[in-house]
Every structure is written in structure tokens, then in C-alpha cells.
XYZ file of C-alpha atoms in Angstrom:
224
model
C 291.467 101.806 49.028
C 290.418 100.761 52.519
C 288.460 98.274 54.572
C 284.836 98.304 53.414
C 284.311 97.712 49.502
C 280.498 98.798 49.669
C 282.254 102.498 50.907
C 284.933 102.351 49.057
C 282.701 101.182 45.925
C 280.655 104.133 46.323
C 283.345 107.193 46.694
C 284.516 105.078 42.731
C 281.549 105.208 41.648
C 280.675 109.550 42.361
C 284.462 109.613 41.254
C 283.850 107.730 37.701
C 280.312 110.406 37.564
C 282.560 113.370 37.879
C 283.588 112.845 33.774
C 285.986 110.873 32.141
C 287.760 109.553 35.834
C 288.259 106.303 35.849
C 288.490 104.848 39.559
C 288.634 101.204 41.125
C 287.470 100.285 44.943
C 290.043 97.838 46.152
C 290.176 96.484 49.627
C 293.542 96.327 51.895
C 294.173 95.704 55.995
C 297.523 98.367 56.245
C 298.628 96.665 59.389
C 299.497 93.774 57.117
C 301.769 93.628 54.790
C 300.591 90.657 52.147
C 297.162 92.598 51.707
C 299.282 95.873 51.268
C 301.514 94.370 48.708
C 298.477 93.134 47.208
C 296.222 96.180 46.865
C 298.673 97.908 45.059
C 299.715 95.213 42.999
C 296.047 95.313 41.680
C 296.019 99.015 41.309
C 299.345 98.845 39.456
C 297.742 96.522 36.704
C 294.812 98.516 36.689
C 296.226 102.297 36.234
C 299.753 101.291 36.098
C 302.557 102.358 39.097
C 301.086 105.134 41.268
C 302.782 109.124 41.380
C 300.342 109.726 44.190
C 299.861 108.630 47.534
C 297.886 109.871 50.233
C 298.107 107.766 53.587
C 294.897 108.335 55.127
C 294.653 105.635 57.351
C 294.398 105.647 60.707
C 292.688 105.514 64.592
C 292.482 107.888 67.157
C 291.937 106.231 70.929
C 292.604 107.785 74.385
C 293.601 106.046 77.911
C 295.519 107.152 80.659
C 299.630 105.941 80.701
C 299.139 103.545 83.660
C 295.917 102.372 82.092
C 297.262 101.609 78.841
C 298.140 98.363 77.549
C 300.409 96.846 75.270
C 297.901 96.223 72.714
C 296.662 99.781 72.645
C 300.046 101.145 72.439
C 300.630 98.463 69.550
C 297.523 99.327 67.474
C 298.231 102.753 67.346
C 301.605 102.182 65.708
C 300.295 99.176 63.458
C 297.375 101.254 62.229
C 298.647 105.013 61.967
C 303.424 104.507 61.703
C 303.141 100.919 60.062
C 300.549 101.281 58.247
C 302.427 104.335 56.174
C 305.098 102.812 55.961
C 303.649 99.897 54.502
C 301.769 102.075 51.478
C 305.477 104.244 51.524
C 306.998 101.114 50.529
C 305.401 99.613 47.562
C 304.656 102.761 45.260
C 308.736 104.475 45.845
C 310.295 102.389 43.502
C 307.679 103.116 40.556
C 307.927 107.345 41.482
C 311.703 106.991 41.555
C 311.071 105.268 37.951
C 309.526 107.816 36.808
C 311.377 110.539 38.785
C 307.937 112.146 39.643
C 305.908 111.498 42.882
C 304.336 113.105 45.448
C 303.239 111.046 48.597
C 301.238 112.895 51.656
C 300.995 111.685 55.089
C 297.896 112.508 56.621
C 299.382 112.899 60.146
C 297.816 115.274 63.311
C 298.342 118.566 65.413
C 299.706 115.515 67.567
C 302.612 115.018 65.315
C 304.133 118.751 66.583
C 303.113 118.580 70.130
C 302.116 116.247 73.011
C 298.505 115.786 74.918
C 297.587 114.376 77.752
C 295.835 110.633 77.627
C 296.604 110.242 73.900
C 300.223 109.288 74.536
C 300.167 106.134 71.978
C 298.172 108.243 69.282
C 301.462 110.571 69.758
C 303.997 108.808 69.237
C 302.824 106.894 66.270
C 301.622 110.246 64.886
C 304.826 111.625 65.518
C 306.436 108.646 64.198
C 304.896 109.200 60.807
C 306.434 112.633 60.867
C 309.575 111.357 62.009
C 309.158 109.051 58.607
C 308.029 112.276 55.973
C 310.800 113.995 56.957
C 314.077 111.406 57.119
C 312.209 110.253 53.738
C 312.127 113.848 52.258
C 315.853 114.289 52.281
C 316.399 110.551 50.649
C 314.526 111.520 47.864
C 315.518 115.707 47.307
C 317.105 115.042 44.171
C 314.667 112.581 42.596
C 311.667 114.500 41.855
C 308.858 113.040 44.528
C 308.115 115.055 48.090
C 306.451 113.776 50.644
C 305.184 115.785 53.070
C 302.452 115.815 56.235
C 299.300 117.640 56.413
C 298.884 118.032 60.217
C 295.477 118.409 60.829
C 293.030 118.969 64.460
C 289.840 117.916 65.067
C 288.530 117.445 61.884
C 284.491 117.345 60.911
C 284.570 113.394 60.482
C 283.648 110.281 62.189
C 286.843 109.878 63.844
C 285.748 112.822 65.426
C 281.898 111.887 66.699
C 283.679 108.351 68.198
C 286.442 110.641 70.116
C 283.036 112.580 72.227
C 281.123 109.426 72.521
C 284.609 108.214 74.034
C 284.562 111.700 76.354
C 281.283 110.805 77.543
C 281.971 107.259 78.407
C 284.737 108.079 80.018
C 284.384 111.134 82.487
C 280.594 111.450 81.684
C 279.625 114.816 80.727
C 277.976 115.372 78.057
C 277.772 115.530 74.407
C 277.824 119.162 74.122
C 280.371 119.746 76.699
C 282.531 117.755 75.509
C 282.807 118.749 72.454
C 282.984 122.579 73.516
C 286.010 121.412 75.433
C 287.576 119.963 71.678
C 286.965 122.931 70.630
C 288.148 125.277 73.002
C 291.617 123.981 71.778
C 290.796 125.583 68.219
C 291.879 129.441 68.190
C 289.211 129.677 65.504
C 287.020 128.404 67.743
C 285.609 125.510 65.346
C 286.729 122.106 63.833
C 288.693 121.880 61.146
C 286.346 120.788 57.749
C 287.524 117.536 55.712
C 287.792 119.829 53.248
C 290.191 122.087 53.647
C 292.567 119.134 54.471
C 291.440 117.635 51.395
C 292.496 120.673 49.541
C 295.628 121.146 51.207
C 296.613 117.904 50.540
C 295.733 118.227 47.007
C 298.208 121.812 46.852
C 301.079 119.149 47.868
C 299.953 117.100 45.029
C 300.128 119.952 41.926
C 303.396 119.833 39.619
C 304.281 123.808 41.058
C 304.434 122.502 44.475
C 308.041 119.983 43.858
C 310.038 122.683 46.176
C 307.789 121.834 49.168
C 308.568 118.302 50.678
C 309.577 117.573 54.149
C 306.651 119.886 55.552
C 304.547 119.801 58.659
C 301.286 121.534 57.331
C 298.952 122.395 59.687
C 296.086 122.666 59.591
C 294.341 123.550 62.695
C 292.640 126.585 62.824
C 296.447 127.954 64.429
C 296.700 125.620 66.380
C 300.396 125.415 66.610
C 302.373 127.817 64.528
């Protein structure tokens, strides 16, 4: 699921080509309640009630607090926090009926600590972690687990946009901006997206049944 059908269909085609796996591309806007409901109804019609949900939609933007307007603040909360809530709400009943389910929220190290100039983003990710921990307690005896994977700076398009934003606002060279971000990681490297995916997949295993309400940092030691 996501906003751009062509991108989604490319991934779905690759998944289908992996041998005996069914996949369908479904577009949605995670900030729109009706869009989320219709997307999950379409998924349920095709495959049955989802028993694994990965909330991976997210946006990031920086701004000094004194320059931050309400639109900036609200957009971070709408996508990162409310989007996670709306998608999660669509799957819980089916998981409870099945007495089994896995929900993984892709958060950030900004859910575990504060950072200057990203107050709205950090607040939204703290909200995701609060939702994770609270819902995990509600569902603790049901066979449904919910955890958060808290990533450091990861080699994705979002990282490139972050570097571009630093360059645009500070006039620093792109290499200088990347080096400043790298210094946050004790391993001195950016996280690879495959490393995040592996952590998510591990949390979805039947053998991970006792892991719930946790914040799993995939950040090269940036937080403990």
C-alpha cells in the first residue's frame, strides 16, 4: 500500500515473481480515514483479514521551532501518528478474531530522544511509541503483538531529501551535511534498509510471540 500505484505495482510484480506468492498493489492516503478504510477492505476482500501489519508510511521535515507553523506541525502528526492509528484500527478486530497478529510500527530514534530542529517530527514519533506501548498492554493476552522499530538515519530517499534540506537551509556542501549525519551513528555509517526489513521480519515470526510493546533500535548504537 502507498500513494503511487506504478511504484507499488512494480514491487507487487517482483513479489509475485518470487514463486507462489500473491500480491496486490493498493493505493491509499494514510491521513484520510475513508481512504484507509477502503484500502483495507480491498485487501481483505482479496486475501482475508490481514494478520501482519507494518506501518511504514512516514514523512520528515526540519524547522527551527520559532519558524514552525501549524501546517508543518499538523502534517508530521497526520502522517506519522494518525496514519499509524488509522491503519492499526483496521486490522485489530481481525487479529483478535484469529487470536494471532503482528503489528510493527517503523518509528525512529527520534521516538527515544529529542533532536534540535525536528520538534514536530520527534513529537509524532514519540506518539507512535506511546501508541505501541499502550496497545501492547491492551492486547497482551490475545496473541497479538505490537512493537516499534526505531531506526537511525537509513539509506533511503528520505535521507537524500534530508541532506538536500540541510544544503538548502545552511548552504553547506552535500558531503558536509552527510558527514554531520554520519557522526550521529557510532558505527560511522548509515543504516541499510535491508537491516530494518530484517528486524521487522523477525518481529513478525511466530517465535517472537513474547516480544511486545518494545522499541527495537536499529541505529548502530546511537541509542541504547
